[in-house]
PDB file of C-alpha atoms in Angstrom:
ATOM      1  CA  PRO A   1       0.000   0.000   0.000  1.00  0.00           C
ATOM      2  CA  ARG A   2       1.179   3.488  -0.827  1.00  0.00           C
ATOM      3  CA  ASN A   3      -0.554   5.105   2.140  1.00  0.00           C
ATOM      4  CA  PRO A   4       1.439   4.625   5.387  1.00  0.00           C
ATOM      5  CA  GLU A   5      -1.847   4.541   7.349  1.00  0.00           C
ATOM      6  CA  VAL A   6      -2.803   1.235   5.710  1.00  0.00           C
ATOM      7  CA  ARG A   7      -2.017  -1.678   8.041  1.00  0.00           C
ATOM      8  CA  MET A   8      -3.358  -4.587   5.946  1.00  0.00           C
ATOM      9  CA  GLY A   9      -2.792  -4.896   2.219  1.00  0.00           C
ATOM     10  CA  SER A  10      -4.933  -6.383  -0.478  1.00  0.00           C
ATOM     11  CA  LEU A  11      -5.320 -10.045  -1.346  1.00  0.00           C
ATOM     12  CA  VAL A  12      -4.209 -11.077  -4.843  1.00  0.00           C
ATOM     13  CA  SER A  13      -7.630 -10.984  -6.506  1.00  0.00           C
ATOM     14  CA  ARG A  14     -11.372 -10.491  -6.038  1.00  0.00           C
ATOM     15  CA  GLU A  15     -11.717 -14.253  -6.427  1.00  0.00           C
ATOM     16  CA  GLN A  16      -9.456 -14.823  -3.406  1.00  0.00           C
ATOM     17  CA  ARG A  17     -11.394 -12.151  -1.518  1.00  0.00           C
ATOM     18  CA  ASP A  18     -14.649 -13.971  -2.292  1.00  0.00           C
ATOM     19  CA  ASN A  19     -13.094 -17.277  -1.181  1.00  0.00           C
ATOM     20  CA  VAL A  20     -11.945 -15.744   2.114  1.00  0.00           C
ATOM     21  CA  GLN A  21     -15.377 -14.284   2.790  1.00  0.00           C
ATOM     22  CA  ALA A  22     -16.993 -17.645   1.974  1.00  0.00           C
ATOM     23  CA  GLY A  23     -14.503 -19.330   4.327  1.00  0.00           C
ATOM     24  CA  ILE A  24     -15.395 -16.946   7.142  1.00  0.00           C
ATOM     25  CA  ALA A  25     -19.091 -17.679   6.592  1.00  0.00           C
ATOM     26  CA  LYS A  26     -18.335 -21.412   6.685  1.00  0.00           C
ATOM     27  CA  LEU A  27     -16.394 -21.100   9.959  1.00  0.00           C
ATOM     28  CA  GLU A  28     -19.225 -19.073  11.474  1.00  0.00           C
ATOM     29  CA  THR A  29     -21.275 -22.280  11.622  1.00  0.00           C
ATOM     30  CA  GLU A  30     -18.934 -23.438  14.424  1.00  0.00           C
ATOM     31  CA  ALA A  31     -17.391 -20.222  15.699  1.00  0.00           C
ATOM     32  CA  ALA A  32     -18.438 -16.720  16.630  1.00  0.00           C
ATOM     33  CA  ILE A  33     -16.785 -13.596  15.276  1.00  0.00           C
ATOM     34  CA  LEU A  34     -14.872 -11.975  18.126  1.00  0.00           C
ATOM     35  CA  TYR A  35     -13.349  -9.177  16.053  1.00  0.00           C
ATOM     36  CA  ASP A  36     -14.668  -8.019  12.700  1.00  0.00           C
ATOM     37  CA  GLY A  37     -12.193  -5.691  11.035  1.00  0.00           C
ATOM     38  CA  SER A  38     -14.618  -5.043   8.192  1.00  0.00           C
ATOM     39  CA  LYS A  39     -16.409  -2.575  10.480  1.00  0.00           C
ATOM     40  CA  GLN A  40     -13.480  -0.218   9.843  1.00  0.00           C
ATOM     41  CA  ALA A  41     -13.553   1.918   6.709  1.00  0.00           C
ATOM     42  CA  MET A  42     -11.011   1.078   4.001  1.00  0.00           C
ATOM     43  CA  ILE A  43      -8.269   3.605   3.394  1.00  0.00           C
ATOM     44  CA  ASP A  44      -7.644   4.622  -0.226  1.00  0.00           C
ATOM     45  CA  ALA A  45      -9.573   1.611  -1.564  1.00  0.00           C
ATOM     46  CA  ASP A  46     -12.904   1.328  -3.345  1.00  0.00           C
ATOM     47  CA  PRO A  47     -14.845  -1.564  -1.738  1.00  0.00           C
ATOM     48  CA  ALA A  48     -16.609  -2.207  -5.049  1.00  0.00           C
ATOM     49  CA  ILE A  49     -13.377  -3.223  -6.779  1.00  0.00           C
ATOM     50  CA  ALA A  50     -10.764  -3.782  -4.048  1.00  0.00           C
ATOM     51  CA  ALA A  51      -9.624  -7.291  -3.118  1.00  0.00           C
ATOM     52  CA  CYS A  52      -9.357  -6.355   0.543  1.00  0.00           C
ATOM     53  CA  VAL A  53     -10.437  -8.362   3.578  1.00  0.00           C
ATOM     54  CA  ALA A  54      -9.925  -6.905   7.024  1.00  0.00           C
ATOM     55  CA  PRO A  55      -8.536  -9.058   9.855  1.00  0.00           C
ATOM     56  CA  THR A  56     -11.141 -11.355  11.386  1.00  0.00           C
ATOM     57  CA  LEU A  57     -10.859 -13.251  14.667  1.00  0.00           C
ATOM     58  CA  LEU A  58     -13.276 -16.049  15.502  1.00  0.00           C
ATOM     59  CA  GLY A  59     -13.704 -18.112  18.651  1.00  0.00           C
ATOM     60  CA  ALA A  60     -14.872 -21.728  18.516  1.00  0.00           C
ATOM     61  CA  ARG A  61     -17.979 -22.447  20.543  1.00  0.00           C
ATOM     62  CA  ASP A  62     -16.818 -26.019  21.195  1.00  0.00           C
ATOM     63  CA  ALA A  63     -13.320 -26.933  20.023  1.00  0.00           C
ATOM     64  CA  GLU A  64     -13.952 -30.620  20.683  1.00  0.00           C
ATOM     65  CA  GLN A  65     -17.171 -30.959  18.682  1.00  0.00           C
ATOM     66  CA  GLY A  66     -16.284 -28.746  15.743  1.00  0.00           C
ATOM     67  CA  ALA A  67     -14.736 -30.179  12.590  1.00  0.00           C
ATOM     68  CA  LEU A  68     -14.467 -27.186  10.264  1.00  0.00           C
ATOM     69  CA  VAL A  69     -12.283 -25.185  12.653  1.00  0.00           C
ATOM     70  CA  HIS A  70      -9.721 -27.995  12.414  1.00  0.00           C
ATOM     71  CA  GLU A  71     -10.057 -28.956   8.758  1.00  0.00           C
ATOM     72  CA  HIS A  72     -10.933 -25.773   6.835  1.00  0.00           C
ATOM     73  CA  GLU A  73      -8.126 -23.263   6.357  1.00  0.00           C
ATOM     74  CA  VAL A  74      -9.028 -19.801   5.142  1.00  0.00           C
ATOM     75  CA  PHE A  75      -6.148 -18.264   3.162  1.00  0.00           C
ATOM     76  CA  GLY A  76      -6.500 -14.700   4.363  1.00  0.00           C
ATOM     77  CA  PRO A  77      -6.240 -12.599   7.533  1.00  0.00           C
ATOM     78  CA  VAL A  78      -8.440 -14.969   9.549  1.00  0.00           C
ATOM     79  CA  SER A  79      -7.710 -16.759  12.834  1.00  0.00           C
ATOM     80  CA  THR A  80      -9.821 -18.925  15.104  1.00  0.00           C
ATOM     81  CA  LEU A  81      -9.245 -19.266  18.847  1.00  0.00           C
ATOM     82  CA  LEU A  82      -9.793 -22.689  20.417  1.00  0.00           C
ATOM     83  CA  GLY A  83     -10.098 -23.201  24.153  1.00  0.00           C
ATOM     84  CA  TYR A  84      -8.287 -26.163  25.732  1.00  0.00           C
ATOM     85  CA  ARG A  85      -8.180 -27.748  29.197  1.00  0.00           C
ATOM     86  CA  ASP A  86      -4.490 -28.597  29.477  1.00  0.00           C
ATOM     87  CA  SER A  87      -1.384 -29.340  27.407  1.00  0.00           C
ATOM     88  CA  ALA A  88      -2.525 -32.811  26.375  1.00  0.00           C
ATOM     89  CA  HIS A  89      -5.855 -31.422  25.184  1.00  0.00           C
ATOM     90  CA  ALA A  90      -4.118 -28.630  23.230  1.00  0.00           C
ATOM     91  CA  VAL A  91      -1.840 -31.148  21.485  1.00  0.00           C
ATOM     92  CA  SER A  92      -4.827 -33.376  20.710  1.00  0.00           C
ATOM     93  CA  LEU A  93      -6.675 -30.443  19.126  1.00  0.00           C
ATOM     94  CA  ALA A  94      -3.590 -29.452  17.110  1.00  0.00           C
ATOM     95  CA  HIS A  95      -3.335 -32.973  15.657  1.00  0.00           C
ATOM     96  CA  ARG A  96      -6.902 -32.674  14.364  1.00  0.00           C
ATOM     97  CA  GLY A  97      -5.648 -30.242  11.712  1.00  0.00           C
ATOM     98  CA  LEU A  98      -4.656 -33.245   9.560  1.00  0.00           C
ATOM     99  CA  GLY A  99      -1.208 -31.818   8.832  1.00  0.00           C
ATOM    100  CA  SER A 100       0.086 -28.266   9.154  1.00  0.00           C
ATOM    101  CA  LEU A 101       3.071 -26.318   7.912  1.00  0.00           C
ATOM    102  CA  VAL A 102       3.944 -24.772  11.263  1.00  0.00           C
ATOM    103  CA  VAL A 103       2.771 -24.507  14.850  1.00  0.00           C
ATOM    104  CA  SER A 104       4.090 -21.956  17.350  1.00  0.00           C
ATOM    105  CA  VAL A 105       4.526 -22.653  21.056  1.00  0.00           C
ATOM    106  CA  PHE A 106       5.270 -19.877  23.553  1.00  0.00           C
ATOM    107  CA  SER A 107       6.538 -20.576  27.079  1.00  0.00           C
ATOM    108  CA  ASP A 108       9.402 -20.032  29.484  1.00  0.00           C
ATOM    109  CA  ASP A 109       9.103 -23.607  30.737  1.00  0.00           C
ATOM    110  CA  HIS A 110      11.775 -25.147  28.521  1.00  0.00           C
ATOM    111  CA  ALA A 111      11.090 -28.739  29.623  1.00  0.00           C
ATOM    112  CA  TRP A 112       7.380 -28.366  28.865  1.00  0.00           C
ATOM    113  CA  MET A 113       8.098 -26.680  25.540  1.00  0.00           C
ATOM    114  CA  ALA A 114      10.519 -29.441  24.510  1.00  0.00           C
ATOM    115  CA  GLN A 115       7.896 -32.086  25.332  1.00  0.00           C
ATOM    116  CA  ALA A 116       5.156 -30.152  23.509  1.00  0.00           C
ATOM    117  CA  GLY A 117       7.454 -29.677  20.511  1.00  0.00           C
ATOM    118  CA  TYR A 118       8.141 -33.398  20.378  1.00  0.00           C
ATOM    119  CA  GLU A 119       4.443 -34.239  20.626  1.00  0.00           C
ATOM    120  CA  LEU A 120       3.422 -31.684  17.977  1.00  0.00           C
ATOM    121  CA  ALA A 121       6.124 -32.606  15.457  1.00  0.00           C
ATOM    122  CA  GLY A 122       4.201 -35.598  14.135  1.00  0.00           C
ATOM    123  CA  SER A 123       1.544 -33.415  12.535  1.00  0.00           C
ATOM    124  CA  HIS A 124       3.517 -30.263  11.753  1.00  0.00           C
ATOM    125  CA  GLY A 125       6.356 -29.594   9.332  1.00  0.00           C
ATOM    126  CA  ARG A 126       7.948 -27.087  11.687  1.00  0.00           C
ATOM    127  CA  VAL A 127       7.503 -26.407  15.409  1.00  0.00           C
ATOM    128  CA  HIS A 128       8.397 -22.797  16.234  1.00  0.00           C
ATOM    129  CA  MET A 129       9.278 -22.668  19.966  1.00  0.00           C
ATOM    130  CA  VAL A 130       9.600 -19.208  21.488  1.00  0.00           C
ATOM    131  CA  SER A 131      10.688 -18.320  25.016  1.00  0.00           C
ATOM    132  CA  SER A 132      11.404 -14.889  26.464  1.00  0.00           C
ATOM    133  CA  ASP A 133      15.152 -15.353  25.944  1.00  0.00           C
ATOM    134  CA  VAL A 134      14.601 -15.389  22.159  1.00  0.00           C
ATOM    135  CA  GLY A 135      11.357 -13.408  22.050  1.00  0.00           C
ATOM    136  CA  LYS A 136      12.867 -10.237  20.628  1.00  0.00           C
ATOM    137  CA  THR A 137      15.058 -11.991  18.063  1.00  0.00           C
ATOM    138  CA  GLN A 138      12.858 -14.887  16.925  1.00  0.00           C
ATOM    139  CA  THR A 139      11.958 -14.939  13.259  1.00  0.00           C
ATOM    140  CA  GLY A 140       8.208 -15.252  13.538  1.00  0.00           C
ATOM    141  CA  HIS A 141       5.690 -17.959  12.850  1.00  0.00           C
ATOM    142  CA  GLY A 142       5.656 -17.669   9.071  1.00  0.00           C
ATOM    143  CA  ASN A 143       9.317 -16.958   8.384  1.00  0.00           C
ATOM    144  CA  VAL A 144      11.214 -20.020   7.197  1.00  0.00           C
ATOM    145  CA  MET A 145      14.952 -20.043   7.826  1.00  0.00           C
ATOM    146  CA  PRO A 146      17.057 -21.222   4.843  1.00  0.00           C
ATOM    147  CA  ALA A 147      18.181 -24.466   6.507  1.00  0.00           C
ATOM    148  CA  SER A 148      14.686 -25.377   7.731  1.00  0.00           C
ATOM    149  CA  ILE A 149      12.181 -27.500   5.886  1.00  0.00           C
ATOM    150  CA  HIS A 150       8.941 -25.877   4.814  1.00  0.00           C
ATOM    151  CA  GLY A 151       6.188 -28.331   4.238  1.00  0.00           C
ATOM    152  CA  GLY A 152       4.192 -30.474   6.550  1.00  0.00           C
ATOM    153  CA  PRO A 153       2.640 -33.900   6.633  1.00  0.00           C
ATOM    154  CA  GLY A 154      -0.722 -34.842   5.209  1.00  0.00           C
ATOM    155  CA  ARG A 155      -2.915 -31.944   4.215  1.00  0.00           C
ATOM    156  CA  ALA A 156       0.075 -29.581   4.380  1.00  0.00           C
ATOM    157  CA  GLY A 157       1.389 -31.147   1.199  1.00  0.00           C
ATOM    158  CA  GLY A 158       3.900 -33.622   2.551  1.00  0.00           C
ATOM    159  CA  GLY A 159       6.635 -31.578   0.915  1.00  0.00           C
ATOM    160  CA  GLU A 160       9.900 -29.992   1.821  1.00  0.00           C
ATOM    161  CA  GLU A 161       9.766 -26.786  -0.142  1.00  0.00           C
ATOM    162  CA  LEU A 162      12.516 -24.245   0.436  1.00  0.00           C
ATOM    163  CA  GLY A 163      14.699 -25.875   3.080  1.00  0.00           C
ATOM    164  CA  GLY A 164      18.257 -25.117   2.013  1.00  0.00           C
ATOM    165  CA  LEU A 165      19.906 -28.041   0.224  1.00  0.00           C
ATOM    166  CA  ARG A 166      16.658 -30.029   0.278  1.00  0.00           C
ATOM    167  CA  ALA A 167      15.120 -27.410  -2.011  1.00  0.00           C
ATOM    168  CA  LEU A 168      17.636 -28.237  -4.713  1.00  0.00           C
ATOM    169  CA  GLY A 169      15.926 -31.605  -5.119  1.00  0.00           C
ATOM    170  CA  PHE A 170      13.185 -29.847  -7.065  1.00  0.00           C
ATOM    171  CA  TYR A 171      15.765 -28.897  -9.688  1.00  0.00           C
ATOM    172  CA  HIS A 172      17.682 -32.164 -10.002  1.00  0.00           C
ATOM    173  CA  ARG A 173      16.885 -35.532 -11.472  1.00  0.00           C
ATOM    174  CA  ARG A 174      18.208 -38.629  -9.808  1.00  0.00           C
ATOM    175  CA  ALA A 175      18.892 -41.864 -11.607  1.00  0.00           C
ATOM    176  CA  ALA A 176      20.670 -45.118 -10.833  1.00  0.00           C
ATOM    177  CA  LEU A 177      23.331 -46.043 -13.391  1.00  0.00           C
ATOM    178  CA  GLN A 178      24.224 -49.707 -13.719  1.00  0.00           C
ATOM    179  CA  GLY A 179      27.080 -51.123 -15.710  1.00  0.00           C
ATOM    180  CA  SER A 180      30.394 -52.922 -15.604  1.00  0.00           C
ATOM    181  CA  SER A 181      33.048 -51.765 -13.189  1.00  0.00           C
ATOM    182  CA  ALA A 182      35.072 -50.368 -16.122  1.00  0.00           C
ATOM    183  CA  THR A 183      32.110 -48.239 -17.246  1.00  0.00           C
ATOM    184  CA  LEU A 184      31.381 -47.045 -13.724  1.00  0.00           C
ATOM    185  CA  GLN A 185      35.053 -46.122 -13.213  1.00  0.00           C
ATOM    186  CA  GLN A 186      34.881 -43.998 -16.373  1.00  0.00           C
ATOM    187  CA  LEU A 187      31.710 -42.410 -15.055  1.00  0.00           C
ATOM    188  CA  ALA A 188      33.368 -41.622 -11.712  1.00  0.00           C
ATOM    189  CA  HIS A 189      36.374 -40.135 -13.534  1.00  0.00           C
ATOM    190  CA  ALA A 190      34.135 -37.996 -15.745  1.00  0.00           C
ATOM    191  CA  ALA A 191      32.110 -36.839 -12.729  1.00  0.00           C
ATOM    192  CA  LYS A 192      35.223 -35.211 -11.242  1.00  0.00           C
ATOM    193  CA  ASN A 193      35.302 -32.890 -14.254  1.00  0.00           C
ATOM    194  CA  TRP A 194      31.569 -32.157 -13.982  1.00  0.00           C
ATOM    195  CA  LEU A 195      31.914 -30.981 -10.398  1.00  0.00           C
ATOM    196  CA  VAL A 196      34.560 -28.373 -11.194  1.00  0.00           C
TER     197      VAL A 196
END
């Protein structure tokens, strides 16, 4: 946005905007809107043509009974709060997402955070653990460091996009070459020249 007063930019298209609004309506069947940013006037944007959606925060009425709040992801500025009884219940709810790119855990109890990280790793591609000693320097929930994998199990794609050297796999073909030892020795000799 060109105007410094704008705090939330546009989505990529009206189609995405419509999808986000439909997703919010879908989530409203299991959650209540706690904050509706659309009540604020847009700055320097015509609502008739803009692809803008204001931040929306929902709260699940019953995190245990709901299914959509776990399985339907809205790709826009939308979050849903889920209440939980204890750590085990929170981990159980997180696993119901059927695979996620990242989960963030905040605590100064390092032993608890290590245990929670271990328990959450099975359904998340990355577990972002933040304590007060790294709070001001941590990279943020959505920022992938070059040596980290980005991709989660199941619904999150099962991939390892980005991720330093792993990412190069998208640009290389692997093949097994079989032959006599004389041929393979020639191949090994030639490979030395290829790597220069």
